Amino acid sequence: MNILFLSGSARNPNNTLRVSLALKKIVENEHDVRLIDFRAYDIPLLAQGGFNKENISPFQAELIAGFEWAQLVVILSPEYNWSITPELLNMLQLLPNKPYEKLMDEKVFALVGTSTGKGGKVPALQLTQILNKVISFGNMNSIVSPRIFEAHFIKEVLDEDGNSLGNMQFDQGLLDFMNYSLRVSKRWTGK
């Protein structure tokens, strides 16, 4: 299966990347995996013109190619002022429009909210709502997996490279989330 991880925080350093790397390690030996790090994010706002298909940056080209290739898209967002990151919101407002409106079709989306403390539920729920609206409005054959993962106290459970620091409950939750997402994706895509 082709799995795309979107580490949706542009901050440097950021904890969302730690969780993205940890999830990637779970599946990379059995699946084809790509990870897009939003620290390189450079998509102009809609009022600034959005995507310019005549002048695509390396980050934008990687994002577009990743969506074209992926069957399962795992989107991770920190709890950013009680919401998703502005970068993810901007991407989700621009990507489903011409000429890229089919990039989000035929996908399974799995969602992770991250927090340095106790939190992460709000961005995952908001992403669920936004993606379901995009899928419905665009008449797409995609689905948002119903199981979200709330990654709490990230610095206490993962190192900078996404390696476990020994919290068995967190590690099991991460594994259960990824296995569930894979089962939904296999059922939805048949692959």
Short mmCIF file of N, CA and C in Angstrom, two decimals, residues 26-175:
data_model
loop_
_atom_site.label_atom_id
_atom_site.label_comp_id
_atom_site.label_asym_id
_atom_site.label_seq_id
_atom_site.Cartn_x
_atom_site.Cartn_y
_atom_site.Cartn_z
N ILE A 26 6.61 2.14 11.84
CA ILE A 26 5.71 1.00 12.02
C ILE A 26 5.42 0.30 10.70
N VAL A 27 5.32 1.06 9.61
CA VAL A 27 4.83 0.49 8.35
C VAL A 27 5.87 0.42 7.23
N GLU A 28 7.01 1.06 7.38
CA GLU A 28 7.92 1.20 6.24
C GLU A 28 8.53 -0.11 5.74
N ASN A 29 8.54 -1.16 6.54
CA ASN A 29 9.10 -2.43 6.06
C ASN A 29 8.13 -3.24 5.22
N GLU A 30 6.83 -2.94 5.33
CA GLU A 30 5.83 -3.70 4.60
C GLU A 30 5.06 -2.88 3.57
N HIS A 31 5.24 -1.58 3.57
CA HIS A 31 4.49 -0.71 2.66
C HIS A 31 5.42 0.35 2.07
N ASP A 32 4.96 0.95 0.97
CA ASP A 32 5.69 2.07 0.38
C ASP A 32 5.24 3.33 1.11
N VAL A 33 6.21 4.10 1.59
CA VAL A 33 5.90 5.21 2.48
C VAL A 33 6.63 6.47 2.02
N ARG A 34 5.91 7.59 2.11
CA ARG A 34 6.50 8.92 1.91
C ARG A 34 6.07 9.79 3.08
N LEU A 35 6.95 10.70 3.46
CA LEU A 35 6.64 11.64 4.53
C LEU A 35 6.91 13.05 4.01
N ILE A 36 5.93 13.92 4.13
CA ILE A 36 6.11 15.31 3.73
C ILE A 36 6.14 16.17 4.99
N ASP A 37 7.22 16.88 5.14
CA ASP A 37 7.49 17.70 6.31
C ASP A 37 7.07 19.14 6.00
N PHE A 38 6.08 19.64 6.73
CA PHE A 38 5.56 20.98 6.47
C PHE A 38 6.49 22.10 6.92
N ARG A 39 7.67 21.79 7.41
CA ARG A 39 8.63 22.85 7.70
C ARG A 39 9.09 23.52 6.41
N ALA A 40 8.91 22.84 5.27
CA ALA A 40 9.24 23.41 3.97
C ALA A 40 8.03 24.06 3.29
N TYR A 41 6.92 24.17 3.99
CA TYR A 41 5.66 24.67 3.44
C TYR A 41 5.82 26.05 2.81
N ASP A 42 5.26 26.22 1.62
CA ASP A 42 5.36 27.52 0.93
C ASP A 42 4.17 27.79 0.00
N ILE A 43 3.02 27.25 0.32
CA ILE A 43 1.84 27.46 -0.53
C ILE A 43 1.24 28.83 -0.20
N PRO A 44 1.15 29.72 -1.18
CA PRO A 44 0.55 31.03 -0.92
C PRO A 44 -0.92 30.90 -0.52
N LEU A 45 -1.38 31.86 0.24
CA LEU A 45 -2.79 31.91 0.61
C LEU A 45 -3.65 32.10 -0.63
N LEU A 46 -4.92 31.79 -0.53
CA LEU A 46 -5.84 31.95 -1.65
C LEU A 46 -5.82 33.39 -2.17
N ALA A 47 -5.83 34.36 -1.26
CA ALA A 47 -5.81 35.77 -1.66
C ALA A 47 -4.50 36.16 -2.35
N GLN A 48 -3.46 35.35 -2.15
CA GLN A 48 -2.17 35.59 -2.80
C GLN A 48 -2.03 34.79 -4.09
N GLY A 49 -3.08 34.10 -4.49
CA GLY A 49 -3.06 33.35 -5.74
C GLY A 49 -3.03 31.85 -5.58
N GLY A 50 -2.75 31.34 -4.39
CA GLY A 50 -2.74 29.90 -4.18
C GLY A 50 -1.69 29.21 -5.03
N PHE A 51 -2.01 27.99 -5.48
CA PHE A 51 -1.08 27.24 -6.34
C PHE A 51 -0.98 27.92 -7.70
N ASN A 52 0.23 28.02 -8.22
CA ASN A 52 0.46 28.49 -9.57
C ASN A 52 1.06 27.33 -10.34
N LYS A 53 0.25 26.62 -11.11
CA LYS A 53 0.73 25.39 -11.74
C LYS A 53 1.87 25.64 -12.73
N GLU A 54 2.09 26.88 -13.11
CA GLU A 54 3.21 27.21 -13.99
C GLU A 54 4.51 27.43 -13.22
N ASN A 55 4.39 27.56 -11.89
CA ASN A 55 5.57 27.84 -11.07
C ASN A 55 5.46 27.09 -9.74
N ILE A 56 5.53 25.76 -9.82
CA ILE A 56 5.39 24.90 -8.65
C ILE A 56 6.75 24.78 -7.95
N SER A 57 6.73 25.01 -6.65
CA SER A 57 7.96 24.87 -5.85
C SER A 57 8.26 23.39 -5.60
N PRO A 58 9.46 23.07 -5.15
CA PRO A 58 9.76 21.67 -4.81
C PRO A 58 8.81 21.09 -3.76
N PHE A 59 8.46 21.87 -2.73
CA PHE A 59 7.52 21.39 -1.72
C PHE A 59 6.16 21.10 -2.34
N GLN A 60 5.66 22.03 -3.14
CA GLN A 60 4.35 21.86 -3.78
C GLN A 60 4.36 20.66 -4.72
N ALA A 61 5.43 20.47 -5.47
CA ALA A 61 5.54 19.33 -6.38
C ALA A 61 5.53 18.02 -5.60
N GLU A 62 6.23 17.99 -4.47
CA GLU A 62 6.26 16.80 -3.62
C GLU A 62 4.87 16.50 -3.05
N LEU A 63 4.17 17.53 -2.65
CA LEU A 63 2.82 17.38 -2.09
C LEU A 63 1.85 16.85 -3.15
N ILE A 64 1.86 17.44 -4.32
CA ILE A 64 0.98 17.01 -5.41
C ILE A 64 1.29 15.58 -5.82
N ALA A 65 2.57 15.26 -5.99
CA ALA A 65 2.97 13.90 -6.37
C ALA A 65 2.60 12.90 -5.28
N GLY A 66 2.74 13.31 -4.03
CA GLY A 66 2.38 12.43 -2.92
C GLY A 66 0.90 12.10 -2.91
N PHE A 67 0.06 13.09 -3.13
CA PHE A 67 -1.38 12.85 -3.18
C PHE A 67 -1.75 11.98 -4.38
N GLU A 68 -1.13 12.20 -5.52
CA GLU A 68 -1.41 11.38 -6.71
C GLU A 68 -1.07 9.92 -6.44
N TRP A 69 -0.01 9.68 -5.71
CA TRP A 69 0.54 8.34 -5.48
C TRP A 69 -0.16 7.59 -4.34
N ALA A 70 -0.61 8.30 -3.32
CA ALA A 70 -1.06 7.68 -2.07
C ALA A 70 -2.43 7.02 -2.18
N GLN A 71 -2.58 5.96 -1.40
CA GLN A 71 -3.87 5.32 -1.17
C GLN A 71 -4.38 5.67 0.22
N LEU A 72 -3.46 5.71 1.18
CA LEU A 72 -3.76 6.10 2.56
C LEU A 72 -2.98 7.37 2.86
N VAL A 73 -3.69 8.40 3.31
CA VAL A 73 -3.05 9.68 3.67
C VAL A 73 -3.27 9.89 5.17
N VAL A 74 -2.17 9.92 5.91
CA VAL A 74 -2.22 10.15 7.35
C VAL A 74 -1.83 11.61 7.59
N ILE A 75 -2.76 12.39 8.09
CA ILE A 75 -2.52 13.81 8.33
C ILE A 75 -2.36 14.04 9.82
N LEU A 76 -1.26 14.68 10.18
CA LEU A 76 -0.96 14.98 11.58
C LEU A 76 -0.94 16.48 11.79
N SER A 77 -1.64 16.93 12.82
CA SER A 77 -1.66 18.36 13.15
C SER A 77 -1.49 18.54 14.65
N PRO A 78 -0.64 19.49 15.03
CA PRO A 78 -0.61 19.83 16.44
C PRO A 78 -1.86 20.62 16.79
N GLU A 79 -2.14 20.68 18.07
CA GLU A 79 -3.22 21.53 18.54
C GLU A 79 -2.66 22.96 18.54
N TYR A 80 -3.02 23.70 17.53
CA TYR A 80 -2.46 25.02 17.27
C TYR A 80 -3.52 26.07 17.60
N ASN A 81 -3.40 26.68 18.76
CA ASN A 81 -4.40 27.65 19.22
C ASN A 81 -5.81 27.07 19.13
N TRP A 82 -5.98 25.84 19.63
CA TRP A 82 -7.25 25.13 19.69
C TRP A 82 -7.82 24.83 18.31
N SER A 83 -6.94 24.61 17.35
CA SER A 83 -7.39 24.32 15.99
C SER A 83 -6.29 23.55 15.26
N ILE A 84 -6.46 23.35 13.95
CA ILE A 84 -5.41 22.79 13.12
C ILE A 84 -4.45 23.91 12.72
N THR A 85 -3.34 23.55 12.14
CA THR A 85 -2.38 24.58 11.73
C THR A 85 -2.92 25.37 10.55
N PRO A 86 -2.54 26.64 10.44
CA PRO A 86 -2.98 27.44 9.30
C PRO A 86 -2.50 26.86 7.97
N GLU A 87 -1.35 26.19 7.98
CA GLU A 87 -0.82 25.60 6.75
C GLU A 87 -1.73 24.48 6.25
N LEU A 88 -2.17 23.61 7.18
CA LEU A 88 -3.08 22.54 6.77
C LEU A 88 -4.41 23.10 6.28
N LEU A 89 -4.93 24.08 6.98
CA LEU A 89 -6.20 24.68 6.58
C LEU A 89 -6.08 25.30 5.19
N ASN A 90 -5.02 26.02 4.93
CA ASN A 90 -4.80 26.62 3.62
C ASN A 90 -4.69 25.55 2.54
N MET A 91 -3.94 24.48 2.82
CA MET A 91 -3.80 23.39 1.85
C MET A 91 -5.16 22.77 1.53
N LEU A 92 -5.98 22.55 2.58
CA LEU A 92 -7.28 21.92 2.37
C LEU A 92 -8.28 22.85 1.69
N GLN A 93 -8.04 24.14 1.72
CA GLN A 93 -8.89 25.08 1.00
C GLN A 93 -8.49 25.18 -0.47
N LEU A 94 -7.23 24.92 -0.77
CA LEU A 94 -6.72 25.09 -2.14
C LEU A 94 -6.64 23.79 -2.93
N LEU A 95 -6.22 22.72 -2.29
CA LEU A 95 -5.92 21.48 -3.02
C LEU A 95 -7.12 20.89 -3.76
N PRO A 96 -8.33 20.91 -3.20
CA PRO A 96 -9.44 20.29 -3.92
C PRO A 96 -9.99 21.11 -5.08
N ASN A 97 -9.31 22.15 -5.51
CA ASN A 97 -9.78 23.01 -6.60
C ASN A 97 -9.00 22.74 -7.88
N LYS A 98 -9.55 23.19 -9.00
CA LYS A 98 -8.90 23.02 -10.30
C LYS A 98 -7.51 23.63 -10.27
N PRO A 99 -6.54 23.00 -10.87
CA PRO A 99 -6.58 21.76 -11.65
C PRO A 99 -6.32 20.50 -10.81
N TYR A 100 -6.34 20.61 -9.50
CA TYR A 100 -5.95 19.50 -8.63
C TYR A 100 -7.12 18.81 -7.93
N GLU A 101 -8.34 19.06 -8.36
CA GLU A 101 -9.52 18.59 -7.63
C GLU A 101 -9.59 17.07 -7.48
N LYS A 102 -8.92 16.32 -8.31
CA LYS A 102 -8.98 14.86 -8.22
C LYS A 102 -7.88 14.28 -7.32
N LEU A 103 -7.00 15.11 -6.81
CA LEU A 103 -5.90 14.60 -5.97
C LEU A 103 -6.39 13.94 -4.69
N MET A 104 -7.52 14.38 -4.17
CA MET A 104 -8.01 13.85 -2.91
C MET A 104 -9.07 12.76 -3.11
N ASP A 105 -9.29 12.36 -4.35
CA ASP A 105 -10.26 11.33 -4.66
C ASP A 105 -9.61 9.95 -4.54
N GLU A 106 -10.44 8.95 -4.19
CA GLU A 106 -9.98 7.56 -4.07
C GLU A 106 -8.91 7.40 -2.98
N LYS A 107 -9.12 8.06 -1.86
CA LYS A 107 -8.16 8.02 -0.74
C LYS A 107 -8.87 7.60 0.54
N VAL A 108 -8.09 7.08 1.47
CA VAL A 108 -8.50 6.93 2.85
C VAL A 108 -7.65 7.90 3.64
N PHE A 109 -8.31 8.70 4.48
CA PHE A 109 -7.61 9.66 5.33
C PHE A 109 -7.66 9.17 6.78
N ALA A 110 -6.51 9.17 7.43
CA ALA A 110 -6.42 8.84 8.86
C ALA A 110 -5.81 10.05 9.55
N LEU A 111 -6.29 10.36 10.77
CA LEU A 111 -5.97 11.65 11.38
C LEU A 111 -5.37 11.50 12.78
N VAL A 112 -4.34 12.33 13.01
CA VAL A 112 -3.64 12.34 14.29
C VAL A 112 -3.56 13.78 14.78
N GLY A 113 -3.94 13.99 16.03
CA GLY A 113 -3.75 15.28 16.68
C GLY A 113 -2.63 15.14 17.70
N THR A 114 -1.75 16.12 17.75
CA THR A 114 -0.60 16.03 18.64
C THR A 114 -0.58 17.18 19.64
N SER A 115 0.08 16.91 20.78
CA SER A 115 0.18 17.93 21.81
C SER A 115 1.39 17.66 22.69
N THR A 116 2.01 18.73 23.15
CA THR A 116 3.12 18.56 24.10
C THR A 116 2.60 18.20 25.48
N GLY A 117 1.32 18.48 25.73
CA GLY A 117 0.68 18.12 26.99
C GLY A 117 -0.47 17.17 26.70
N LYS A 118 -1.56 17.38 27.39
CA LYS A 118 -2.76 16.57 27.13
C LYS A 118 -3.61 17.33 26.14
N GLY A 119 -3.78 16.78 24.98
CA GLY A 119 -4.54 17.44 23.93
C GLY A 119 -4.37 16.69 22.62
N GLY A 120 -4.84 17.27 21.56
CA GLY A 120 -4.73 16.67 20.24
C GLY A 120 -6.04 16.22 19.65
N LYS A 121 -7.07 16.14 20.48
CA LYS A 121 -8.36 15.68 19.97
C LYS A 121 -8.99 16.71 19.04
N VAL A 122 -8.91 17.97 19.41
CA VAL A 122 -9.57 19.03 18.65
C VAL A 122 -9.08 19.10 17.19
N PRO A 123 -7.77 19.12 16.92
CA PRO A 123 -7.38 19.19 15.51
C PRO A 123 -7.80 17.96 14.70
N ALA A 124 -7.77 16.79 15.33
CA ALA A 124 -8.20 15.58 14.61
C ALA A 124 -9.69 15.65 14.28
N LEU A 125 -10.50 16.13 15.22
CA LEU A 125 -11.94 16.26 14.96
C LEU A 125 -12.22 17.34 13.92
N GLN A 126 -11.49 18.45 13.97
CA GLN A 126 -11.70 19.49 12.97
C GLN A 126 -11.27 19.02 11.58
N LEU A 127 -10.18 18.27 11.51
CA LEU A 127 -9.76 17.71 10.22
C LEU A 127 -10.82 16.76 9.68
N THR A 128 -11.43 15.97 10.57
CA THR A 128 -12.50 15.07 10.16
C THR A 128 -13.64 15.85 9.51
N GLN A 129 -14.04 16.91 10.16
CA GLN A 129 -15.15 17.72 9.65
C GLN A 129 -14.80 18.36 8.30
N ILE A 130 -13.63 18.93 8.20
CA ILE A 130 -13.21 19.59 6.95
C ILE A 130 -13.09 18.59 5.81
N LEU A 131 -12.43 17.47 6.08
CA LEU A 131 -12.24 16.47 5.02
C LEU A 131 -13.58 15.88 4.56
N ASN A 132 -14.47 15.62 5.50
CA ASN A 132 -15.78 15.10 5.09
C ASN A 132 -16.53 16.10 4.22
N LYS A 133 -16.40 17.38 4.51
CA LYS A 133 -17.03 18.42 3.69
C LYS A 133 -16.39 18.45 2.30
N VAL A 134 -15.06 18.39 2.23
CA VAL A 134 -14.36 18.39 0.95
C VAL A 134 -14.77 17.18 0.12
N ILE A 135 -14.81 16.00 0.75
CA ILE A 135 -15.18 14.77 0.06
C ILE A 135 -16.62 14.86 -0.45
N SER A 136 -17.52 15.33 0.38
CA SER A 136 -18.93 15.45 0.00
C SER A 136 -19.12 16.48 -1.11
N PHE A 137 -18.57 17.67 -0.91
CA PHE A 137 -18.74 18.75 -1.88
C PHE A 137 -18.13 18.39 -3.23
N GLY A 138 -16.98 17.70 -3.19
CA GLY A 138 -16.30 17.31 -4.43
C GLY A 138 -16.82 16.02 -5.03
N ASN A 139 -17.84 15.42 -4.39
CA ASN A 139 -18.39 14.16 -4.87
C ASN A 139 -17.31 13.11 -5.08
N MET A 140 -16.43 13.00 -4.09
CA MET A 140 -15.27 12.11 -4.18
C MET A 140 -15.57 10.75 -3.58
N ASN A 141 -14.84 9.77 -4.06
CA ASN A 141 -14.95 8.42 -3.53
C ASN A 141 -13.81 8.19 -2.55
N SER A 142 -13.82 8.96 -1.47
CA SER A 142 -12.82 8.87 -0.41
C SER A 142 -13.55 8.71 0.91
N ILE A 143 -12.77 8.38 1.94
CA ILE A 143 -13.36 8.18 3.26
C ILE A 143 -12.37 8.64 4.33
N VAL A 144 -12.92 9.16 5.42
CA VAL A 144 -12.11 9.51 6.59
C VAL A 144 -12.28 8.38 7.58
N SER A 145 -11.18 7.76 7.96
CA SER A 145 -11.24 6.69 8.94
C SER A 145 -11.81 7.21 10.25
N PRO A 146 -12.73 6.46 10.87
CA PRO A 146 -13.36 6.96 12.09
C PRO A 146 -12.46 6.98 13.32
N ARG A 147 -11.36 6.25 13.30
CA ARG A 147 -10.50 6.20 14.48
C ARG A 147 -9.41 7.26 14.37
N ILE A 148 -9.37 8.15 15.35
CA ILE A 148 -8.31 9.16 15.41
C ILE A 148 -7.30 8.74 16.47
N PHE A 149 -6.14 9.38 16.44
CA PHE A 149 -5.14 9.14 17.49
C PHE A 149 -4.77 10.48 18.11
N GLU A 150 -4.85 10.53 19.42
CA GLU A 150 -4.43 11.71 20.16
C GLU A 150 -3.06 11.43 20.77
N ALA A 151 -2.04 12.12 20.28
CA ALA A 151 -0.68 11.92 20.76
C ALA A 151 -0.38 12.95 21.85
N HIS A 152 -0.38 12.49 23.11
CA HIS A 152 -0.16 13.36 24.26
C HIS A 152 1.31 13.31 24.71
N PHE A 153 1.76 14.39 25.34
CA PHE A 153 3.07 14.43 26.00
C PHE A 153 4.17 13.84 25.12
N ILE A 154 4.27 14.32 23.91
CA ILE A 154 5.14 13.71 22.90
C ILE A 154 6.61 13.67 23.33
N LYS A 155 7.11 14.73 23.92
CA LYS A 155 8.52 14.75 24.31
C LYS A 155 8.86 13.70 25.36
N GLU A 156 7.83 13.25 26.09
CA GLU A 156 8.06 12.23 27.11
C GLU A 156 7.96 10.81 26.55
N VAL A 157 7.44 10.65 25.33
CA VAL A 157 7.23 9.30 24.79
C VAL A 157 8.04 8.99 23.52
N LEU A 158 8.51 10.04 22.82
CA LEU A 158 9.28 9.85 21.58
C LEU A 158 10.49 10.77 21.55
N ASP A 159 11.61 10.26 21.03
CA ASP A 159 12.76 11.14 20.84
C ASP A 159 12.61 11.88 19.51
N GLU A 160 13.58 12.73 19.16
CA GLU A 160 13.47 13.56 17.95
C GLU A 160 13.39 12.75 16.66
N ASP A 161 13.88 11.51 16.69
CA ASP A 161 13.86 10.66 15.50
C ASP A 161 12.65 9.73 15.45
N GLY A 162 11.71 9.93 16.38
CA GLY A 162 10.51 9.11 16.41
C GLY A 162 10.68 7.76 17.08
N ASN A 163 11.78 7.58 17.81
CA ASN A 163 12.00 6.34 18.54
C ASN A 163 11.28 6.39 19.89
N SER A 164 10.76 5.25 20.29
CA SER A 164 10.05 5.16 21.55
C SER A 164 10.98 5.38 22.73
N LEU A 165 10.44 6.07 23.74
CA LEU A 165 11.17 6.25 24.99
C LEU A 165 10.65 5.28 26.06
N GLY A 166 9.87 4.28 25.63
CA GLY A 166 9.49 3.20 26.52
C GLY A 166 8.11 3.28 27.14
N ASN A 167 7.27 4.19 26.70
CA ASN A 167 5.91 4.24 27.23
C ASN A 167 5.07 3.22 26.47
N MET A 168 4.83 2.09 27.10
CA MET A 168 4.17 0.98 26.42
C MET A 168 2.73 1.30 26.02
N GLN A 169 2.04 2.08 26.82
CA GLN A 169 0.65 2.44 26.51
C GLN A 169 0.60 3.31 25.24
N PHE A 170 1.50 4.29 25.15
CA PHE A 170 1.56 5.14 23.95
C PHE A 170 1.94 4.30 22.74
N ASP A 171 2.97 3.47 22.88
CA ASP A 171 3.43 2.65 21.76
C ASP A 171 2.32 1.74 21.24
N GLN A 172 1.57 1.13 22.16
CA GLN A 172 0.47 0.24 21.76
C GLN A 172 -0.64 1.04 21.08
N GLY A 173 -0.94 2.22 21.60
CA GLY A 173 -1.96 3.07 20.98
C GLY A 173 -1.58 3.47 19.57
N LEU A 174 -0.33 3.80 19.37
CA LEU A 174 0.17 4.17 18.04
C LEU A 174 0.05 2.99 17.08
N LEU A 175 0.46 1.82 17.55
CA LEU A 175 0.39 0.60 16.73
C LEU A 175 -1.06 0.25 16.41
#
